[in-house]
Amino acid sequence: MNFDETDQKLLLFLQEDSKQTTKELSHKLGLSVTAVYERIRKMENTGVISKYVALLDRKKINRNFIVLCHIKLAQHKKEYVLQFEREVMNLQEVTECFHVSGDYDYILKIGVKDMEDYRNFMLSKLTTLQHIASTHSSFMISEVKNTTAIVI
């Protein structure tokens, strides 16, 4: 899909705050409310905008201890890969999971309360998954950049 300058601005405004009304957006963009509505609807229908969400403050919900856990599978058999991916989907502490190239097979982003909570997660949940050969964990010291916005 091709995006003109107005579409690009509209997408940035929506990524900053998707609760803005079409009236507010129309004033910012210098368009009619109907024109803004139609542009948004087109981007929703084509899947450019896939959903709207509320972003939570991790500190306020006690999930501010962030771990990047590298996972190596015992083997790269298709059934092992698919089983691991199915099982990791059920781990609420895991907010992101990436199948990657390199020394490890997966990188998980995990949000928990503290180190003790992470230890409990490792012992009671993560290490019970089948076909994991090894793990390597890194802990967030500080957050330098965290955005969901994609600039087109």
mmCIF file of C-alpha atoms in Angstrom:
data_model
loop_
_atom_site.group_PDB
_atom_site.id
_atom_site.type_symbol
_atom_site.label_atom_id
_atom_site.label_comp_id
_atom_site.label_asym_id
_atom_site.label_seq_id
_atom_site.Cartn_x
_atom_site.Cartn_y
_atom_site.Cartn_z
ATOM 1 C CA MET A 1 0.000 0.000 0.000
ATOM 2 C CA ASN A 2 1.284 3.459 -0.855
ATOM 3 C CA PHE A 3 1.092 6.108 1.849
ATOM 4 C CA ASP A 4 0.965 9.795 1.114
ATOM 5 C CA GLU A 5 2.253 12.370 3.572
ATOM 6 C CA THR A 6 -1.187 12.702 5.195
ATOM 7 C CA ASP A 7 -1.447 8.936 5.741
ATOM 8 C CA GLN A 8 1.998 8.956 7.311
ATOM 9 C CA LYS A 9 1.062 11.790 9.684
ATOM 10 C CA LEU A 10 -2.249 10.112 10.515
ATOM 11 C CA LEU A 11 -0.512 6.854 11.384
ATOM 12 C CA LEU A 12 1.964 8.674 13.626
ATOM 13 C CA PHE A 13 -0.858 10.503 15.425
ATOM 14 C CA LEU A 14 -2.747 7.243 15.942
ATOM 15 C CA GLN A 15 0.381 5.518 17.248
ATOM 16 C CA GLU A 16 0.904 8.364 19.721
ATOM 17 C CA ASP A 17 -2.698 8.167 20.965
ATOM 18 C CA SER A 18 -5.279 5.980 19.253
ATOM 19 C CA LYS A 19 -8.069 7.410 21.422
ATOM 20 C CA GLN A 20 -7.989 10.705 19.526
ATOM 21 C CA THR A 21 -11.303 11.388 17.869
ATOM 22 C CA THR A 22 -11.615 11.789 14.133
ATOM 23 C CA LYS A 23 -12.551 15.397 14.864
ATOM 24 C CA GLU A 24 -9.279 16.002 16.717
ATOM 25 C CA LEU A 25 -7.323 14.273 13.960
ATOM 26 C CA SER A 26 -9.130 16.247 11.258
ATOM 27 C CA HIS A 27 -8.020 19.525 12.897
ATOM 28 C CA LYS A 28 -4.402 18.347 13.080
ATOM 29 C CA LEU A 29 -4.407 17.165 9.468
ATOM 30 C CA GLY A 30 -6.535 19.911 7.927
ATOM 31 C CA LEU A 31 -9.037 17.376 6.566
ATOM 32 C CA SER A 32 -12.730 16.783 7.047
ATOM 33 C CA VAL A 33 -13.853 14.320 9.709
ATOM 34 C CA THR A 34 -15.225 12.080 6.941
ATOM 35 C CA ALA A 35 -11.906 12.071 5.070
ATOM 36 C CA VAL A 36 -10.031 11.074 8.231
ATOM 37 C CA TYR A 37 -12.595 8.391 9.028
ATOM 38 C CA GLU A 38 -12.310 6.941 5.509
ATOM 39 C CA ARG A 39 -8.502 6.878 5.631
ATOM 40 C CA ILE A 40 -8.541 5.089 8.985
ATOM 41 C CA ARG A 41 -11.189 2.630 7.823
ATOM 42 C CA LYS A 42 -9.173 1.841 4.665
ATOM 43 C CA MET A 43 -6.049 1.154 6.740
ATOM 44 C CA GLU A 44 -8.030 -1.063 9.116
ATOM 45 C CA ASN A 45 -9.634 -2.993 6.245
ATOM 46 C CA THR A 46 -6.306 -3.575 4.500
ATOM 47 C CA GLY A 47 -4.664 -4.698 7.747
ATOM 48 C CA VAL A 48 -2.195 -1.801 7.985
ATOM 49 C CA ILE A 49 -3.815 -1.079 11.361
ATOM 50 C CA SER A 50 -4.193 -4.515 12.880
ATOM 51 C CA LYS A 51 -5.582 -3.601 16.329
ATOM 52 C CA TYR A 52 -5.778 -1.013 19.071
ATOM 53 C CA VAL A 53 -4.332 -1.738 22.503
ATOM 54 C CA ALA A 54 -3.730 -0.161 25.906
ATOM 55 C CA LEU A 55 -0.054 0.019 26.872
ATOM 56 C CA LEU A 56 0.513 -0.664 30.560
ATOM 57 C CA ASP A 57 3.126 0.863 32.837
ATOM 58 C CA ARG A 58 5.230 -2.142 33.932
ATOM 59 C CA LYS A 59 6.238 -0.413 37.167
ATOM 60 C CA LYS A 60 2.632 0.047 38.244
ATOM 61 C CA ILE A 61 1.722 -3.594 37.617
ATOM 62 C CA ASN A 62 4.859 -5.020 39.255
ATOM 63 C CA ARG A 63 6.425 -6.435 36.073
ATOM 64 C CA ASN A 64 9.421 -4.139 35.789
ATOM 65 C CA PHE A 65 12.175 -6.781 36.023
ATOM 66 C CA ILE A 66 12.883 -7.450 32.344
ATOM 67 C CA VAL A 67 14.846 -10.487 31.219
ATOM 68 C CA LEU A 68 16.065 -11.405 27.744
ATOM 69 C CA CYS A 69 16.391 -15.165 27.787
ATOM 70 C CA HIS A 70 18.219 -16.915 24.948
ATOM 71 C CA ILE A 71 17.025 -20.462 24.347
ATOM 72 C CA LYS A 72 18.838 -23.237 22.522
ATOM 73 C CA LEU A 73 16.787 -26.276 21.530
ATOM 74 C CA ALA A 74 18.188 -29.797 21.814
ATOM 75 C CA GLN A 75 17.508 -30.390 18.122
ATOM 76 C CA HIS A 76 16.036 -28.413 15.250
ATOM 77 C CA LYS A 77 13.461 -30.995 14.306
ATOM 78 C CA LYS A 78 10.254 -29.465 13.023
ATOM 79 C CA GLU A 79 8.160 -31.087 15.756
ATOM 80 C CA TYR A 80 10.495 -29.740 18.489
ATOM 81 C CA VAL A 81 10.323 -26.230 17.076
ATOM 82 C CA LEU A 82 6.544 -26.273 16.735
ATOM 83 C CA GLN A 83 6.034 -27.777 20.189
ATOM 84 C CA PHE A 84 8.294 -25.191 21.828
ATOM 85 C CA GLU A 85 6.463 -22.365 20.065
ATOM 86 C CA ARG A 86 3.058 -23.706 21.149
ATOM 87 C CA GLU A 87 4.209 -24.070 24.755
ATOM 88 C CA VAL A 88 5.862 -20.643 24.988
ATOM 89 C CA MET A 89 2.608 -19.022 23.832
ATOM 90 C CA ASN A 90 1.053 -20.132 27.135
ATOM 91 C CA LEU A 91 3.652 -18.458 29.354
ATOM 92 C CA GLN A 92 2.089 -15.202 30.531
ATOM 93 C CA GLU A 93 5.415 -13.772 31.668
ATOM 94 C CA VAL A 94 6.756 -13.956 28.102
ATOM 95 C CA THR A 95 5.727 -10.808 26.235
ATOM 96 C CA GLU A 96 7.793 -11.377 23.097
ATOM 97 C CA CYS A 97 9.397 -14.417 21.487
ATOM 98 C CA PHE A 98 11.665 -14.317 18.466
ATOM 99 C CA HIS A 99 12.978 -17.275 16.442
ATOM 100 C CA VAL A 100 16.504 -16.093 15.597
ATOM 101 C CA SER A 101 19.661 -17.099 13.797
ATOM 102 C CA GLY A 102 23.012 -17.473 15.506
ATOM 103 C CA ASP A 103 24.146 -19.380 18.574
ATOM 104 C CA TYR A 104 20.649 -19.547 20.084
ATOM 105 C CA ASP A 105 17.325 -20.473 18.543
ATOM 106 C CA TYR A 106 14.979 -18.117 20.414
ATOM 107 C CA ILE A 107 15.074 -14.913 22.384
ATOM 108 C CA LEU A 108 12.300 -14.384 24.917
ATOM 109 C CA LYS A 109 11.423 -11.073 26.531
ATOM 110 C CA ILE A 110 10.139 -11.826 29.993
ATOM 111 C CA GLY A 111 8.579 -9.419 32.498
ATOM 112 C CA VAL A 112 8.434 -10.438 36.160
ATOM 113 C CA LYS A 113 8.410 -8.769 39.593
ATOM 114 C CA ASP A 114 12.010 -9.395 40.635
ATOM 115 C CA MET A 115 14.894 -11.886 40.565
ATOM 116 C CA GLU A 116 13.097 -14.277 42.895
ATOM 117 C CA ASP A 117 10.041 -14.203 40.648
ATOM 118 C CA TYR A 118 12.272 -14.934 37.643
ATOM 119 C CA ARG A 119 13.866 -17.870 39.454
ATOM 120 C CA ASN A 120 10.410 -19.272 40.214
ATOM 121 C CA PHE A 121 9.406 -18.774 36.576
ATOM 122 C CA MET A 122 12.536 -20.590 35.383
ATOM 123 C CA LEU A 123 12.111 -23.512 37.766
ATOM 124 C CA SER A 124 8.367 -23.996 37.552
ATOM 125 C CA LYS A 125 7.591 -23.010 33.971
ATOM 126 C CA LEU A 126 10.421 -22.418 31.496
ATOM 127 C CA THR A 127 12.612 -25.400 32.350
ATOM 128 C CA THR A 128 9.595 -27.703 32.233
ATOM 129 C CA LEU A 129 9.257 -27.072 28.485
ATOM 130 C CA GLN A 130 10.510 -29.973 26.445
ATOM 131 C CA HIS A 131 13.488 -29.915 24.080
ATOM 132 C CA ILE A 132 15.354 -27.000 25.703
ATOM 133 C CA ALA A 133 19.088 -27.734 25.675
ATOM 134 C CA SER A 134 20.279 -24.516 27.328
ATOM 135 C CA THR A 135 19.311 -21.004 28.351
ATOM 136 C CA HIS A 136 21.233 -17.775 28.805
ATOM 137 C CA SER A 137 19.632 -14.836 30.624
ATOM 138 C CA SER A 138 20.435 -11.134 30.491
ATOM 139 C CA PHE A 139 18.763 -8.618 32.775
ATOM 140 C CA MET A 140 17.715 -5.093 31.852
ATOM 141 C CA ILE A 141 19.771 -2.441 33.640
ATOM 142 C CA SER A 142 17.878 0.523 32.201
ATOM 143 C CA GLU A 143 15.502 1.174 29.360
ATOM 144 C CA VAL A 144 17.079 3.426 26.757
ATOM 145 C CA LYS A 145 14.306 3.240 24.149
ATOM 146 C CA ASN A 146 10.926 1.574 24.151
ATOM 147 C CA THR A 147 8.455 2.452 21.451
ATOM 148 C CA THR A 148 5.684 0.757 19.553
ATOM 149 C CA ALA A 149 5.628 3.459 16.870
ATOM 150 C CA ILE A 150 6.764 2.580 13.363
ATOM 151 C CA VAL A 151 7.657 5.518 11.118
ATOM 152 C CA ILE A 152 6.767 5.004 7.470
#
